[in-house]
XYZ file of C-alpha atoms in Angstrom:
594
model
C 0.106 -0.116 0.087
C 2.237 2.826 -1.305
C 1.681 6.368 0.215
C 0.600 8.558 -2.830
C -0.285 11.896 -0.813
C 1.357 13.020 2.732
C 1.192 15.999 5.021
C 4.432 16.781 6.949
C 4.760 19.295 9.886
C 1.784 21.268 8.517
C 1.079 24.650 9.964
C -2.068 26.700 8.905
C -3.775 29.672 10.699
C -6.447 32.353 10.060
C -5.956 35.164 12.275
C -5.943 33.887 15.851
C -7.529 30.724 14.692
C -4.992 27.686 14.362
C -6.266 25.046 11.922
C -3.006 22.952 11.670
C -0.284 22.883 14.262
C 2.441 20.531 13.147
C -0.013 18.174 11.694
C 0.860 14.947 9.650
C -0.910 12.282 7.971
C -0.145 9.621 5.024
C -2.690 8.555 2.502
C -2.300 5.431 0.478
C -3.833 4.104 -2.695
C -5.773 1.603 -0.937
C -7.290 3.166 2.215
C -10.663 4.565 2.418
C -10.546 7.213 5.040
C -13.292 9.207 6.685
C -12.010 12.726 7.881
C -14.106 13.949 10.864
C -13.878 17.010 13.181
C -15.715 19.697 14.731
C -17.320 22.475 12.796
C -14.540 25.066 12.075
C -11.813 22.534 12.710
C -10.426 23.037 9.301
C -11.517 19.937 7.263
C -12.400 21.799 3.916
C -9.152 23.850 4.191
C -7.485 20.715 4.694
C -9.082 19.064 1.342
C -7.980 22.417 -0.250
C -4.633 22.316 0.793
C -4.168 18.614 -0.197
C -5.763 19.368 -3.588
C -3.326 22.236 -3.908
C -5.997 24.830 -4.005
C -4.684 26.595 -0.759
C -1.025 26.898 0.589
C 0.366 25.990 3.988
C 1.890 28.620 6.147
C 4.623 26.161 6.887
C 5.232 22.532 6.295
C 4.946 20.141 3.188
C 2.412 18.375 1.007
C 4.305 15.559 -0.699
C 2.844 13.962 -3.776
C 4.084 10.753 -5.122
C 4.772 10.537 -8.834
C 2.327 7.979 -9.332
C -0.472 10.120 -7.764
C -3.739 10.292 -9.882
C -5.883 12.642 -7.899
C -9.583 13.060 -8.322
C -11.998 15.125 -6.399
C -15.864 15.589 -6.704
C -16.401 19.177 -8.074
C -18.817 21.260 -6.308
C -19.118 23.862 -9.024
C -21.036 23.269 -12.563
C -18.497 22.065 -14.972
C -21.044 21.775 -17.875
C -21.361 23.680 -21.111
C -24.660 25.144 -22.370
C -26.629 22.486 -24.138
C -24.241 19.902 -23.598
C -25.775 16.303 -22.855
C -24.425 13.942 -20.158
C -22.712 11.807 -22.755
C -20.872 14.830 -24.511
C -19.787 15.910 -21.216
C -18.352 12.674 -20.138
C -16.448 12.245 -23.533
C -15.196 15.673 -23.631
C -13.941 15.598 -19.862
C -12.523 12.070 -20.293
C -11.386 11.650 -23.751
C -13.013 8.271 -23.670
C -15.438 6.989 -26.415
C -19.082 6.679 -26.057
C -19.174 3.035 -25.160
C -16.642 3.384 -22.330
C -18.539 6.472 -21.068
C -21.871 4.787 -21.148
C -20.525 1.528 -19.382
C -19.049 3.662 -16.518
C -22.244 5.834 -16.158
C -24.493 2.815 -15.845
C -22.774 2.149 -12.587
C -24.783 5.223 -11.536
C -28.040 4.142 -13.154
C -27.285 6.703 -15.747
C -29.072 5.211 -18.832
C -29.413 6.598 -22.337
C -32.627 8.492 -21.306
C -30.556 10.584 -18.963
C -27.241 10.641 -20.801
C -28.748 12.147 -24.143
C -30.414 15.025 -22.207
C -28.902 18.462 -21.686
C -27.081 17.705 -18.443
C -27.978 21.233 -16.922
C -31.609 20.197 -17.183
C -31.428 17.471 -14.751
C -31.669 17.657 -11.099
C -28.806 18.348 -8.779
C -28.776 14.532 -7.874
C -28.703 13.435 -11.268
C -25.899 16.026 -12.247
C -24.049 14.611 -9.200
C -24.205 11.169 -10.867
C -22.712 12.633 -13.941
C -19.954 14.159 -12.206
C -19.164 10.941 -10.372
C -19.032 8.983 -13.734
C -16.597 11.468 -15.056
C -14.434 11.102 -11.930
C -14.065 7.176 -12.432
C -13.276 7.739 -16.146
C -9.980 9.374 -15.193
C -8.947 6.264 -13.280
C -7.895 7.984 -10.166
C -5.855 6.240 -7.345
C -6.950 8.695 -4.654
C -10.321 10.501 -4.543
C -11.170 13.548 -2.194
C -14.850 14.067 -1.398
C -15.951 17.025 0.748
C -19.487 16.354 1.998
C -20.498 14.346 -1.143
C -24.008 13.369 0.429
C -25.260 17.173 1.086
C -28.682 17.232 -0.262
C -28.623 13.832 -2.105
C -31.602 11.737 -1.573
C -31.345 8.352 -0.479
C -31.222 6.621 -3.718
C -28.418 8.679 -4.855
C -26.629 8.111 -1.574
C -26.647 4.376 -1.839
C -25.387 4.437 -5.425
C -22.499 6.606 -4.228
C -21.981 3.975 -1.596
C -21.843 1.190 -4.119
C -19.230 3.302 -6.163
C -16.916 3.793 -3.146
C -17.244 0.150 -2.039
C -16.209 -1.094 -5.632
C -13.588 1.569 -6.058
C -10.215 -0.171 -6.097
C -8.155 2.746 -4.794
C -7.708 5.330 -1.930
C -10.633 7.900 -0.811
C -10.766 10.627 1.732
C -14.318 11.353 2.624
C -15.363 14.297 4.666
C -18.939 13.769 6.007
C -20.981 14.262 8.996
C -23.210 11.469 8.217
C -21.914 8.419 10.339
C -24.089 5.702 8.413
C -22.202 6.923 5.093
C -18.886 6.951 6.711
C -19.378 3.547 8.322
C -20.421 2.115 4.913
C -17.641 3.362 2.851
C -14.623 3.847 5.118
C -12.102 1.531 7.035
C -10.141 4.093 8.535
C -10.881 7.434 10.465
C -8.800 10.592 10.343
C -9.701 13.114 13.064
C -8.749 16.707 12.842
C -8.742 18.556 16.343
C -6.859 21.172 17.994
C -4.519 21.321 14.839
C -3.630 17.776 14.954
C -4.327 14.956 12.680
C -4.931 11.389 14.262
C -5.442 8.238 11.875
C -7.237 5.453 13.373
C -7.380 2.033 11.770
C -11.106 1.333 11.970
C -14.605 2.751 11.046
C -16.146 5.903 12.663
C -18.250 3.759 15.086
C -15.154 1.933 16.249
C -13.164 4.992 16.557
C -15.679 7.081 18.687
C -15.981 3.984 20.896
C -12.366 3.845 21.289
C -12.055 7.599 21.868
C -14.695 7.504 24.652
C -12.616 4.770 26.272
C -9.614 6.712 26.159
C -11.497 9.490 27.620
C -12.618 7.513 30.568
C -9.341 6.226 31.183
C -7.713 9.757 31.394
C -10.525 11.086 33.654
C -9.853 8.024 35.867
C -6.180 8.982 36.027
C -6.972 12.679 36.538
C -9.156 11.712 39.585
C -6.424 9.656 41.022
C -3.923 12.528 40.391
C -6.258 15.002 42.098
C -6.444 12.778 45.241
C -2.612 12.305 45.269
C -2.171 15.988 45.049
C -4.725 16.841 47.745
C -2.735 14.293 50.083
C 0.713 15.836 49.162
C -0.614 19.357 49.681
C -1.903 18.457 53.243
C 1.302 16.869 54.210
C 3.365 19.809 52.903
C 1.077 22.103 54.992
C 1.424 20.266 58.030
C 4.951 19.452 58.068
C 7.044 22.426 56.183
C 7.169 24.338 59.383
C 8.607 21.470 61.534
C 12.232 21.249 61.454
C 12.122 17.588 61.878
C 9.796 16.897 58.867
C 10.775 20.086 56.663
C 13.228 17.901 54.521
C 10.240 15.394 54.050
C 8.029 18.345 52.980
C 10.475 19.787 50.421
C 10.631 16.095 48.889
C 6.732 15.914 48.698
C 6.829 19.335 47.094
C 9.084 18.081 44.355
C 6.729 15.086 43.814
C 3.772 17.540 43.634
C 5.411 19.576 41.064
C 5.813 16.463 38.852
C 2.113 15.586 39.107
C 0.344 16.676 35.941
C -3.268 16.607 34.918
C -3.926 14.919 31.647
C -5.675 16.781 29.016
C -8.747 14.524 28.144
C -8.736 13.662 24.368
C -11.626 15.482 22.488
C -13.130 17.021 25.687
C -13.906 20.222 23.927
C -16.099 18.227 21.395
C -18.643 16.925 24.251
C -21.942 18.554 23.782
C -24.926 18.154 26.073
C -28.208 19.758 25.499
C -32.054 19.132 26.157
C -35.274 20.492 24.884
C -37.309 22.280 27.612
C -39.682 19.822 29.513
C -43.186 19.460 28.125
C -46.105 17.531 29.285
C -46.458 14.202 27.701
C -49.938 13.880 25.874
C -51.840 11.142 24.266
C -54.176 11.119 21.331
C -53.920 12.561 17.532
C -51.566 15.636 17.508
C -52.348 16.325 13.754
C -55.065 14.596 11.353
C -55.385 15.180 7.472
C -58.572 13.928 5.591
C -58.849 13.916 1.830
C -55.966 16.321 1.701
C -54.554 17.955 -1.272
C -51.204 19.841 -1.250
C -49.559 21.704 -3.945
C -49.352 25.025 -5.614
C -51.825 27.453 -7.424
C -51.118 25.764 -10.767
C -50.488 22.343 -9.694
C -51.126 19.503 -7.201
C -48.267 17.812 -5.475
C -50.213 15.059 -3.684
C -53.754 14.334 -3.295
C -56.254 12.087 -1.144
C -53.958 12.325 1.915
C -55.347 10.420 4.996
C -52.767 10.685 7.778
C -53.029 10.693 11.592
C -49.771 11.529 13.842
C -49.992 10.681 17.341
C -48.574 12.764 20.311
C -45.248 11.547 21.196
C -44.151 10.289 17.582
C -41.149 11.008 15.931
C -42.071 11.029 12.317
C -39.472 10.818 9.830
C -40.559 12.195 6.268
C -38.934 10.240 3.575
C -38.985 10.209 -0.291
C -36.695 11.118 -3.487
C -35.870 14.807 -4.013
C -38.436 16.677 -5.783
C -41.258 14.635 -4.795
C -42.703 17.053 -2.326
C -41.349 16.588 1.012
C -40.837 20.215 1.836
C -44.276 21.050 0.350
C -45.747 18.648 2.893
C -43.793 20.311 5.767
C -44.833 23.696 4.655
C -48.551 22.702 4.438
C -48.513 21.091 7.885
C -46.727 24.282 9.252
C -49.613 26.395 7.495
C -47.039 28.473 5.639
C -48.587 26.967 2.472
C -52.445 26.734 2.204
C -54.336 23.615 1.885
C -55.757 23.141 -1.677
C -58.358 20.740 -0.736
C -59.737 18.695 2.354
C -58.842 19.308 5.979
C -55.759 19.408 7.950
C -56.027 20.034 11.776
C -53.806 20.230 14.807
C -55.028 18.724 18.049
C -55.917 21.225 20.948
C -53.017 22.805 22.711
C -50.432 21.999 20.049
C -47.606 24.550 20.007
C -45.469 24.190 16.825
C -41.722 25.175 16.542
C -40.419 25.127 13.147
C -36.854 24.871 11.719
C -36.479 25.550 8.029
C -33.456 26.290 6.144
C -34.505 29.820 5.094
C -35.814 30.961 8.490
C -32.530 32.567 9.338
C -33.185 35.386 6.826
C -35.806 37.005 9.218
C -33.191 37.339 12.162
C -32.567 40.986 13.400
C -29.113 41.986 12.187
C -28.643 44.119 15.110
C -28.938 41.645 17.719
C -25.895 39.435 19.231
C -26.099 35.744 19.411
C -26.717 35.878 23.055
C -29.300 38.664 22.902
C -31.218 36.460 20.158
C -31.080 33.448 22.624
C -32.056 35.365 25.394
C -35.163 36.677 23.543
C -36.040 33.245 22.348
C -35.630 31.405 25.705
C -38.528 30.329 27.774
C -39.107 32.567 31.031
C -37.090 31.092 33.794
C -34.257 29.806 31.759
C -31.058 30.521 33.334
C -28.064 32.549 31.771
C -25.829 29.436 32.152
C -28.564 27.307 30.207
C -28.405 29.835 27.434
C -24.682 29.880 27.409
C -24.618 26.206 27.305
C -26.994 25.941 24.341
C -24.931 28.518 22.667
C -21.725 26.662 23.019
C -23.383 23.416 21.786
C -23.778 25.200 18.590
C -20.286 26.829 18.380
C -21.026 30.078 19.887
C -18.803 30.701 22.724
C -16.525 33.363 24.099
C -16.224 36.243 21.631
C -18.317 34.344 19.062
C -21.268 34.597 21.492
C -20.983 38.247 21.465
C -21.188 38.613 17.588
C -23.876 40.504 15.851
C -25.995 38.445 13.724
C -25.258 40.883 10.632
C -21.659 39.538 10.366
C -22.786 35.755 10.843
C -22.319 33.490 7.790
C -25.613 31.708 6.535
C -24.492 28.545 8.155
C -23.910 30.113 11.427
C -27.443 31.799 11.210
C -28.943 28.591 10.634
C -27.354 26.895 13.592
C -28.479 29.877 15.615
C -32.107 29.409 14.681
C -31.909 25.721 15.716
C -30.367 26.626 18.879
C -33.123 28.818 19.664
C -35.528 26.215 19.355
C -33.947 24.365 22.128
C -34.765 27.380 24.385
C -38.327 27.523 23.580
C -41.236 25.556 24.927
C -43.060 23.896 21.937
C -44.575 20.490 22.243
C -44.531 19.938 18.516
C -41.171 20.339 16.448
C -41.215 20.398 12.752
C -37.547 20.226 11.449
C -36.363 20.385 7.886
C -32.597 19.037 7.692
C -31.848 20.135 11.445
C -28.610 18.332 11.148
C -26.887 20.171 8.206
C -24.034 22.586 9.382
C -23.432 20.376 12.406
C -20.458 17.931 13.034
C -20.798 14.299 13.882
C -20.726 14.574 17.790
C -23.228 17.492 17.701
C -25.468 15.582 15.430
C -25.417 12.691 17.611
C -26.243 14.981 20.666
C -29.283 16.457 18.858
C -30.388 12.978 18.195
C -30.209 11.955 21.914
C -31.834 15.140 22.952
C -34.765 14.557 20.374
C -35.128 10.951 21.703
C -35.433 12.323 25.479
C -38.174 14.985 24.200
C -41.614 13.642 25.016
C -43.396 16.139 22.481
C -44.040 15.375 18.946
C -41.301 15.455 16.007
C -41.878 15.644 12.265
C -38.643 15.929 10.371
C -36.695 15.313 7.385
C -32.967 14.569 6.998
C -30.613 13.217 4.527
C -28.444 11.814 7.443
C -29.544 8.086 7.693
C -27.718 7.580 11.007
C -29.753 10.415 12.631
C -33.048 9.135 10.837
C -32.286 5.652 12.299
C -31.598 6.945 15.500
C -34.726 9.490 15.985
C -37.642 8.195 13.561
C -40.188 5.948 15.197
C -42.538 6.223 12.482
C -42.025 7.113 8.698
C -44.213 8.895 6.136
C -43.372 8.542 2.594
C -43.915 11.274 -0.042
C -43.682 10.251 -3.587
C -45.825 9.603 -6.773
C -48.391 12.034 -5.823
C -49.123 10.544 -2.612
C -48.230 11.074 1.119
C -48.552 7.726 3.160
C -47.819 6.360 6.519
C -45.028 3.825 5.581
C -46.063 0.292 7.091
C -42.789 -0.511 8.647
C -39.570 1.194 10.018
C -36.948 3.540 8.396
C -34.317 0.706 8.312
C -37.059 -1.450 6.344
C -37.338 1.382 3.987
C -33.690 1.804 3.411
C -33.419 -1.961 2.774
C -36.540 -1.563 0.041
C -34.564 1.142 -1.610
C -31.468 -0.655 -1.602
C -33.254 -3.673 -3.351
C -34.936 -1.607 -5.868
C -31.271 -0.022 -6.806
C -29.652 -3.452 -7.017
C -32.608 -4.791 -9.384
C -32.284 -1.712 -11.691
C -28.379 -2.043 -11.731
C -28.808 -5.822 -12.778
C -30.663 -4.895 -15.739
C -28.910 -4.704 -19.090
C -27.787 -1.190 -20.168
C -30.256 0.255 -22.620
C -33.144 -1.476 -20.903
C -35.312 0.535 -18.725
C -35.551 -0.988 -15.178
C -39.378 -0.481 -15.091
C -39.782 -2.238 -18.509
C -37.891 -5.150 -16.801
C -39.993 -5.428 -13.976
C -43.133 -5.352 -16.415
C -44.747 -2.250 -14.677
C -48.346 -1.377 -16.087
C -48.134 1.262 -18.725
C -51.757 1.555 -19.622
C -52.034 4.943 -17.942
C -49.356 6.236 -20.191
C -50.050 8.759 -22.995
C -50.165 6.550 -26.266
C -46.908 7.194 -28.367
C -47.429 9.693 -31.011
C -50.766 10.608 -29.768
C -52.001 14.296 -28.770
C -51.636 13.603 -25.071
C -48.127 12.352 -25.695
C -47.349 15.342 -27.783
C -48.545 17.768 -25.196
C -46.651 15.874 -22.328
C -43.469 15.873 -24.457
C -43.989 19.806 -25.038
C -44.636 20.340 -21.190
C -41.400 18.297 -20.331
C -39.348 20.451 -22.684
C -40.834 23.443 -21.007
C -40.172 22.230 -17.467
C -36.745 21.329 -18.485
C -35.955 24.838 -19.820
C -37.313 26.471 -16.772
C -35.352 24.207 -14.392
C -32.119 25.141 -16.317
C -33.178 28.947 -15.914
C -33.737 28.569 -12.227
C -30.383 26.817 -11.879
C -28.729 29.777 -13.602
C -30.422 32.123 -11.231
C -29.405 30.328 -8.058
C -25.809 30.333 -9.106
C -26.112 34.249 -9.658
C -27.869 34.784 -6.352
C -25.312 32.641 -4.619
C -22.583 34.706 -6.189
C -24.032 37.964 -5.361
C -24.628 36.823 -1.668
C -20.897 36.102 -1.654
C -20.183 39.526 -2.674
C -22.759 41.065 -0.455
C -20.420 40.870 2.612
C -22.341 42.808 5.576
C -24.966 44.307 3.496
C -27.787 43.000 5.689
C -30.833 44.389 3.793
C -29.269 43.104 0.394
C -28.477 39.780 2.179
C -32.197 39.319 3.252
C -33.656 40.261 -0.073
C -31.213 37.649 -1.959
C -31.847 35.000 0.679
C -35.758 35.326 0.370
C -35.292 35.474 -3.407
C -33.128 32.091 -3.197
C -35.899 30.385 -0.904
C -38.397 31.116 -3.514
C -36.324 29.655 -6.201
C -35.744 26.702 -4.257
C -39.394 25.999 -3.659
C -40.229 26.450 -7.353
C -37.471 24.222 -8.366
C -38.767 21.226 -6.278
C -42.094 21.577 -7.672
C -40.802 21.591 -11.228
C -38.649 18.533 -10.329
C -41.634 16.566 -9.179
C -43.344 17.423 -12.478
C -40.509 16.615 -14.343
C -40.401 13.229 -13.029
C -43.967 12.647 -13.686
C -43.915 13.773 -17.142
C -40.802 11.602 -17.620
C -42.428 8.449 -16.612
C -45.596 9.350 -18.713
C -43.722 9.708 -21.851
C -41.397 7.000 -21.442
C -38.185 9.096 -21.003
C -37.725 7.732 -17.444
């Protein structure tokens, strides 16, 4: 296992923040390594340094002559009007048969490869970029948060790819399930140092906790010994007969040192305020239709959510999960039917765009004090702030200078200080590190209120969800089994699709009923094809608008009014994209393009 990339005595700092302090690591061409560390520890900076996109202050990055480095590009590498196949051929220089062969590993058939790639959803574009990555035959991959915003199907395909990949991988992720499924080594970045552990993330965290407990026991024994020595010295140093013994004990005392407990700063403890446990239905939907003015997303919804349930909302991207959450939060009106909350239900809502409404002149602590339930102590507020990486000077920062990620974490922290008996959470684990996500999961498990949430983090879903609601195909239904069973079902569907020969649609192999599809060449089919093209053009245009808005947000710096306006526009575009992607999927199936 030759080393192809290494870091030696690396130093890197931003202002007073030390990210690397004499750090070292070695990456081979056969290890699959999961990189973990607290938010702000410098994981993304480390990736940029290894890729050569950023320089060290001191130290060396040593690259083997045999290194063929690949990385999953976060930016858009596609040209206007370029199809997936054209991009793969241009990017790799490989013939079409080879590109098609590799693309099939990501369930990319001709129906996807022959479409303009910018008209595909974000998840499908990620699959195209992964195929391009593999075509370059790299012997070391660097992937920074590759599962962000990927639905379950694309995550599982990415897992298959990494498991079968016969070379080295460095993956940055907060998703413990993904790391556990793909990585056999764990690299932790903490306090400027890198520590390699020969095992997966679960084994590493178990070992870390055992080492912490061992160090705590040693510190307890050391503290007892110090107290004994101090008492002896105090009692005997003034006595001429025992003064020499006291001096000897003083030297022993000087040698006693407390051990710095490994990873102690990463321990997070927080809880939601206590609420009264209740029984019976918390929410009931009857003959409910959800959607937008010009389109239904799902209809004939019959649901009942009991008090105390923790309901995970699942389904492919673009199928209406956010639309459903917005409807039950009453930020989107019901189209038909009824949706009622039980008497006394008090909703607390976390949504990705909520932070755009924060007052820019407030500090972090002022916001949390305002949100807190009466009677909450200052120490409790500071503890919650620290849990979300707001401590010391950071806790005194004004909201106007916080990044988007920091504002999102602040809103989530504020929820912990309010008194709600129903929580509706849209991707609450985003922007949090592995241990903080775990602490959030534990807090939600102790919470006796009702939780309705969606997350791309499978470990978080597995830990928190006691029941599952599936959104897709124009339906919203209570899933009849557990979240683990849902993951298993999706995995089997993907395996079945990948076993179908290239060029044969998986739905055809399964002999799906196509009697409801428009007749090929008929008027309905022509209308559907026309509408499909229109939707694709609109999605492509919205993607361009999103890129433009993100660029403007980066340039806006501390212009609070402009930032708020841009973030509101971005949230509206995201909502419209989700609606259009759901329509695109339906039209693709109806016209046989899927």
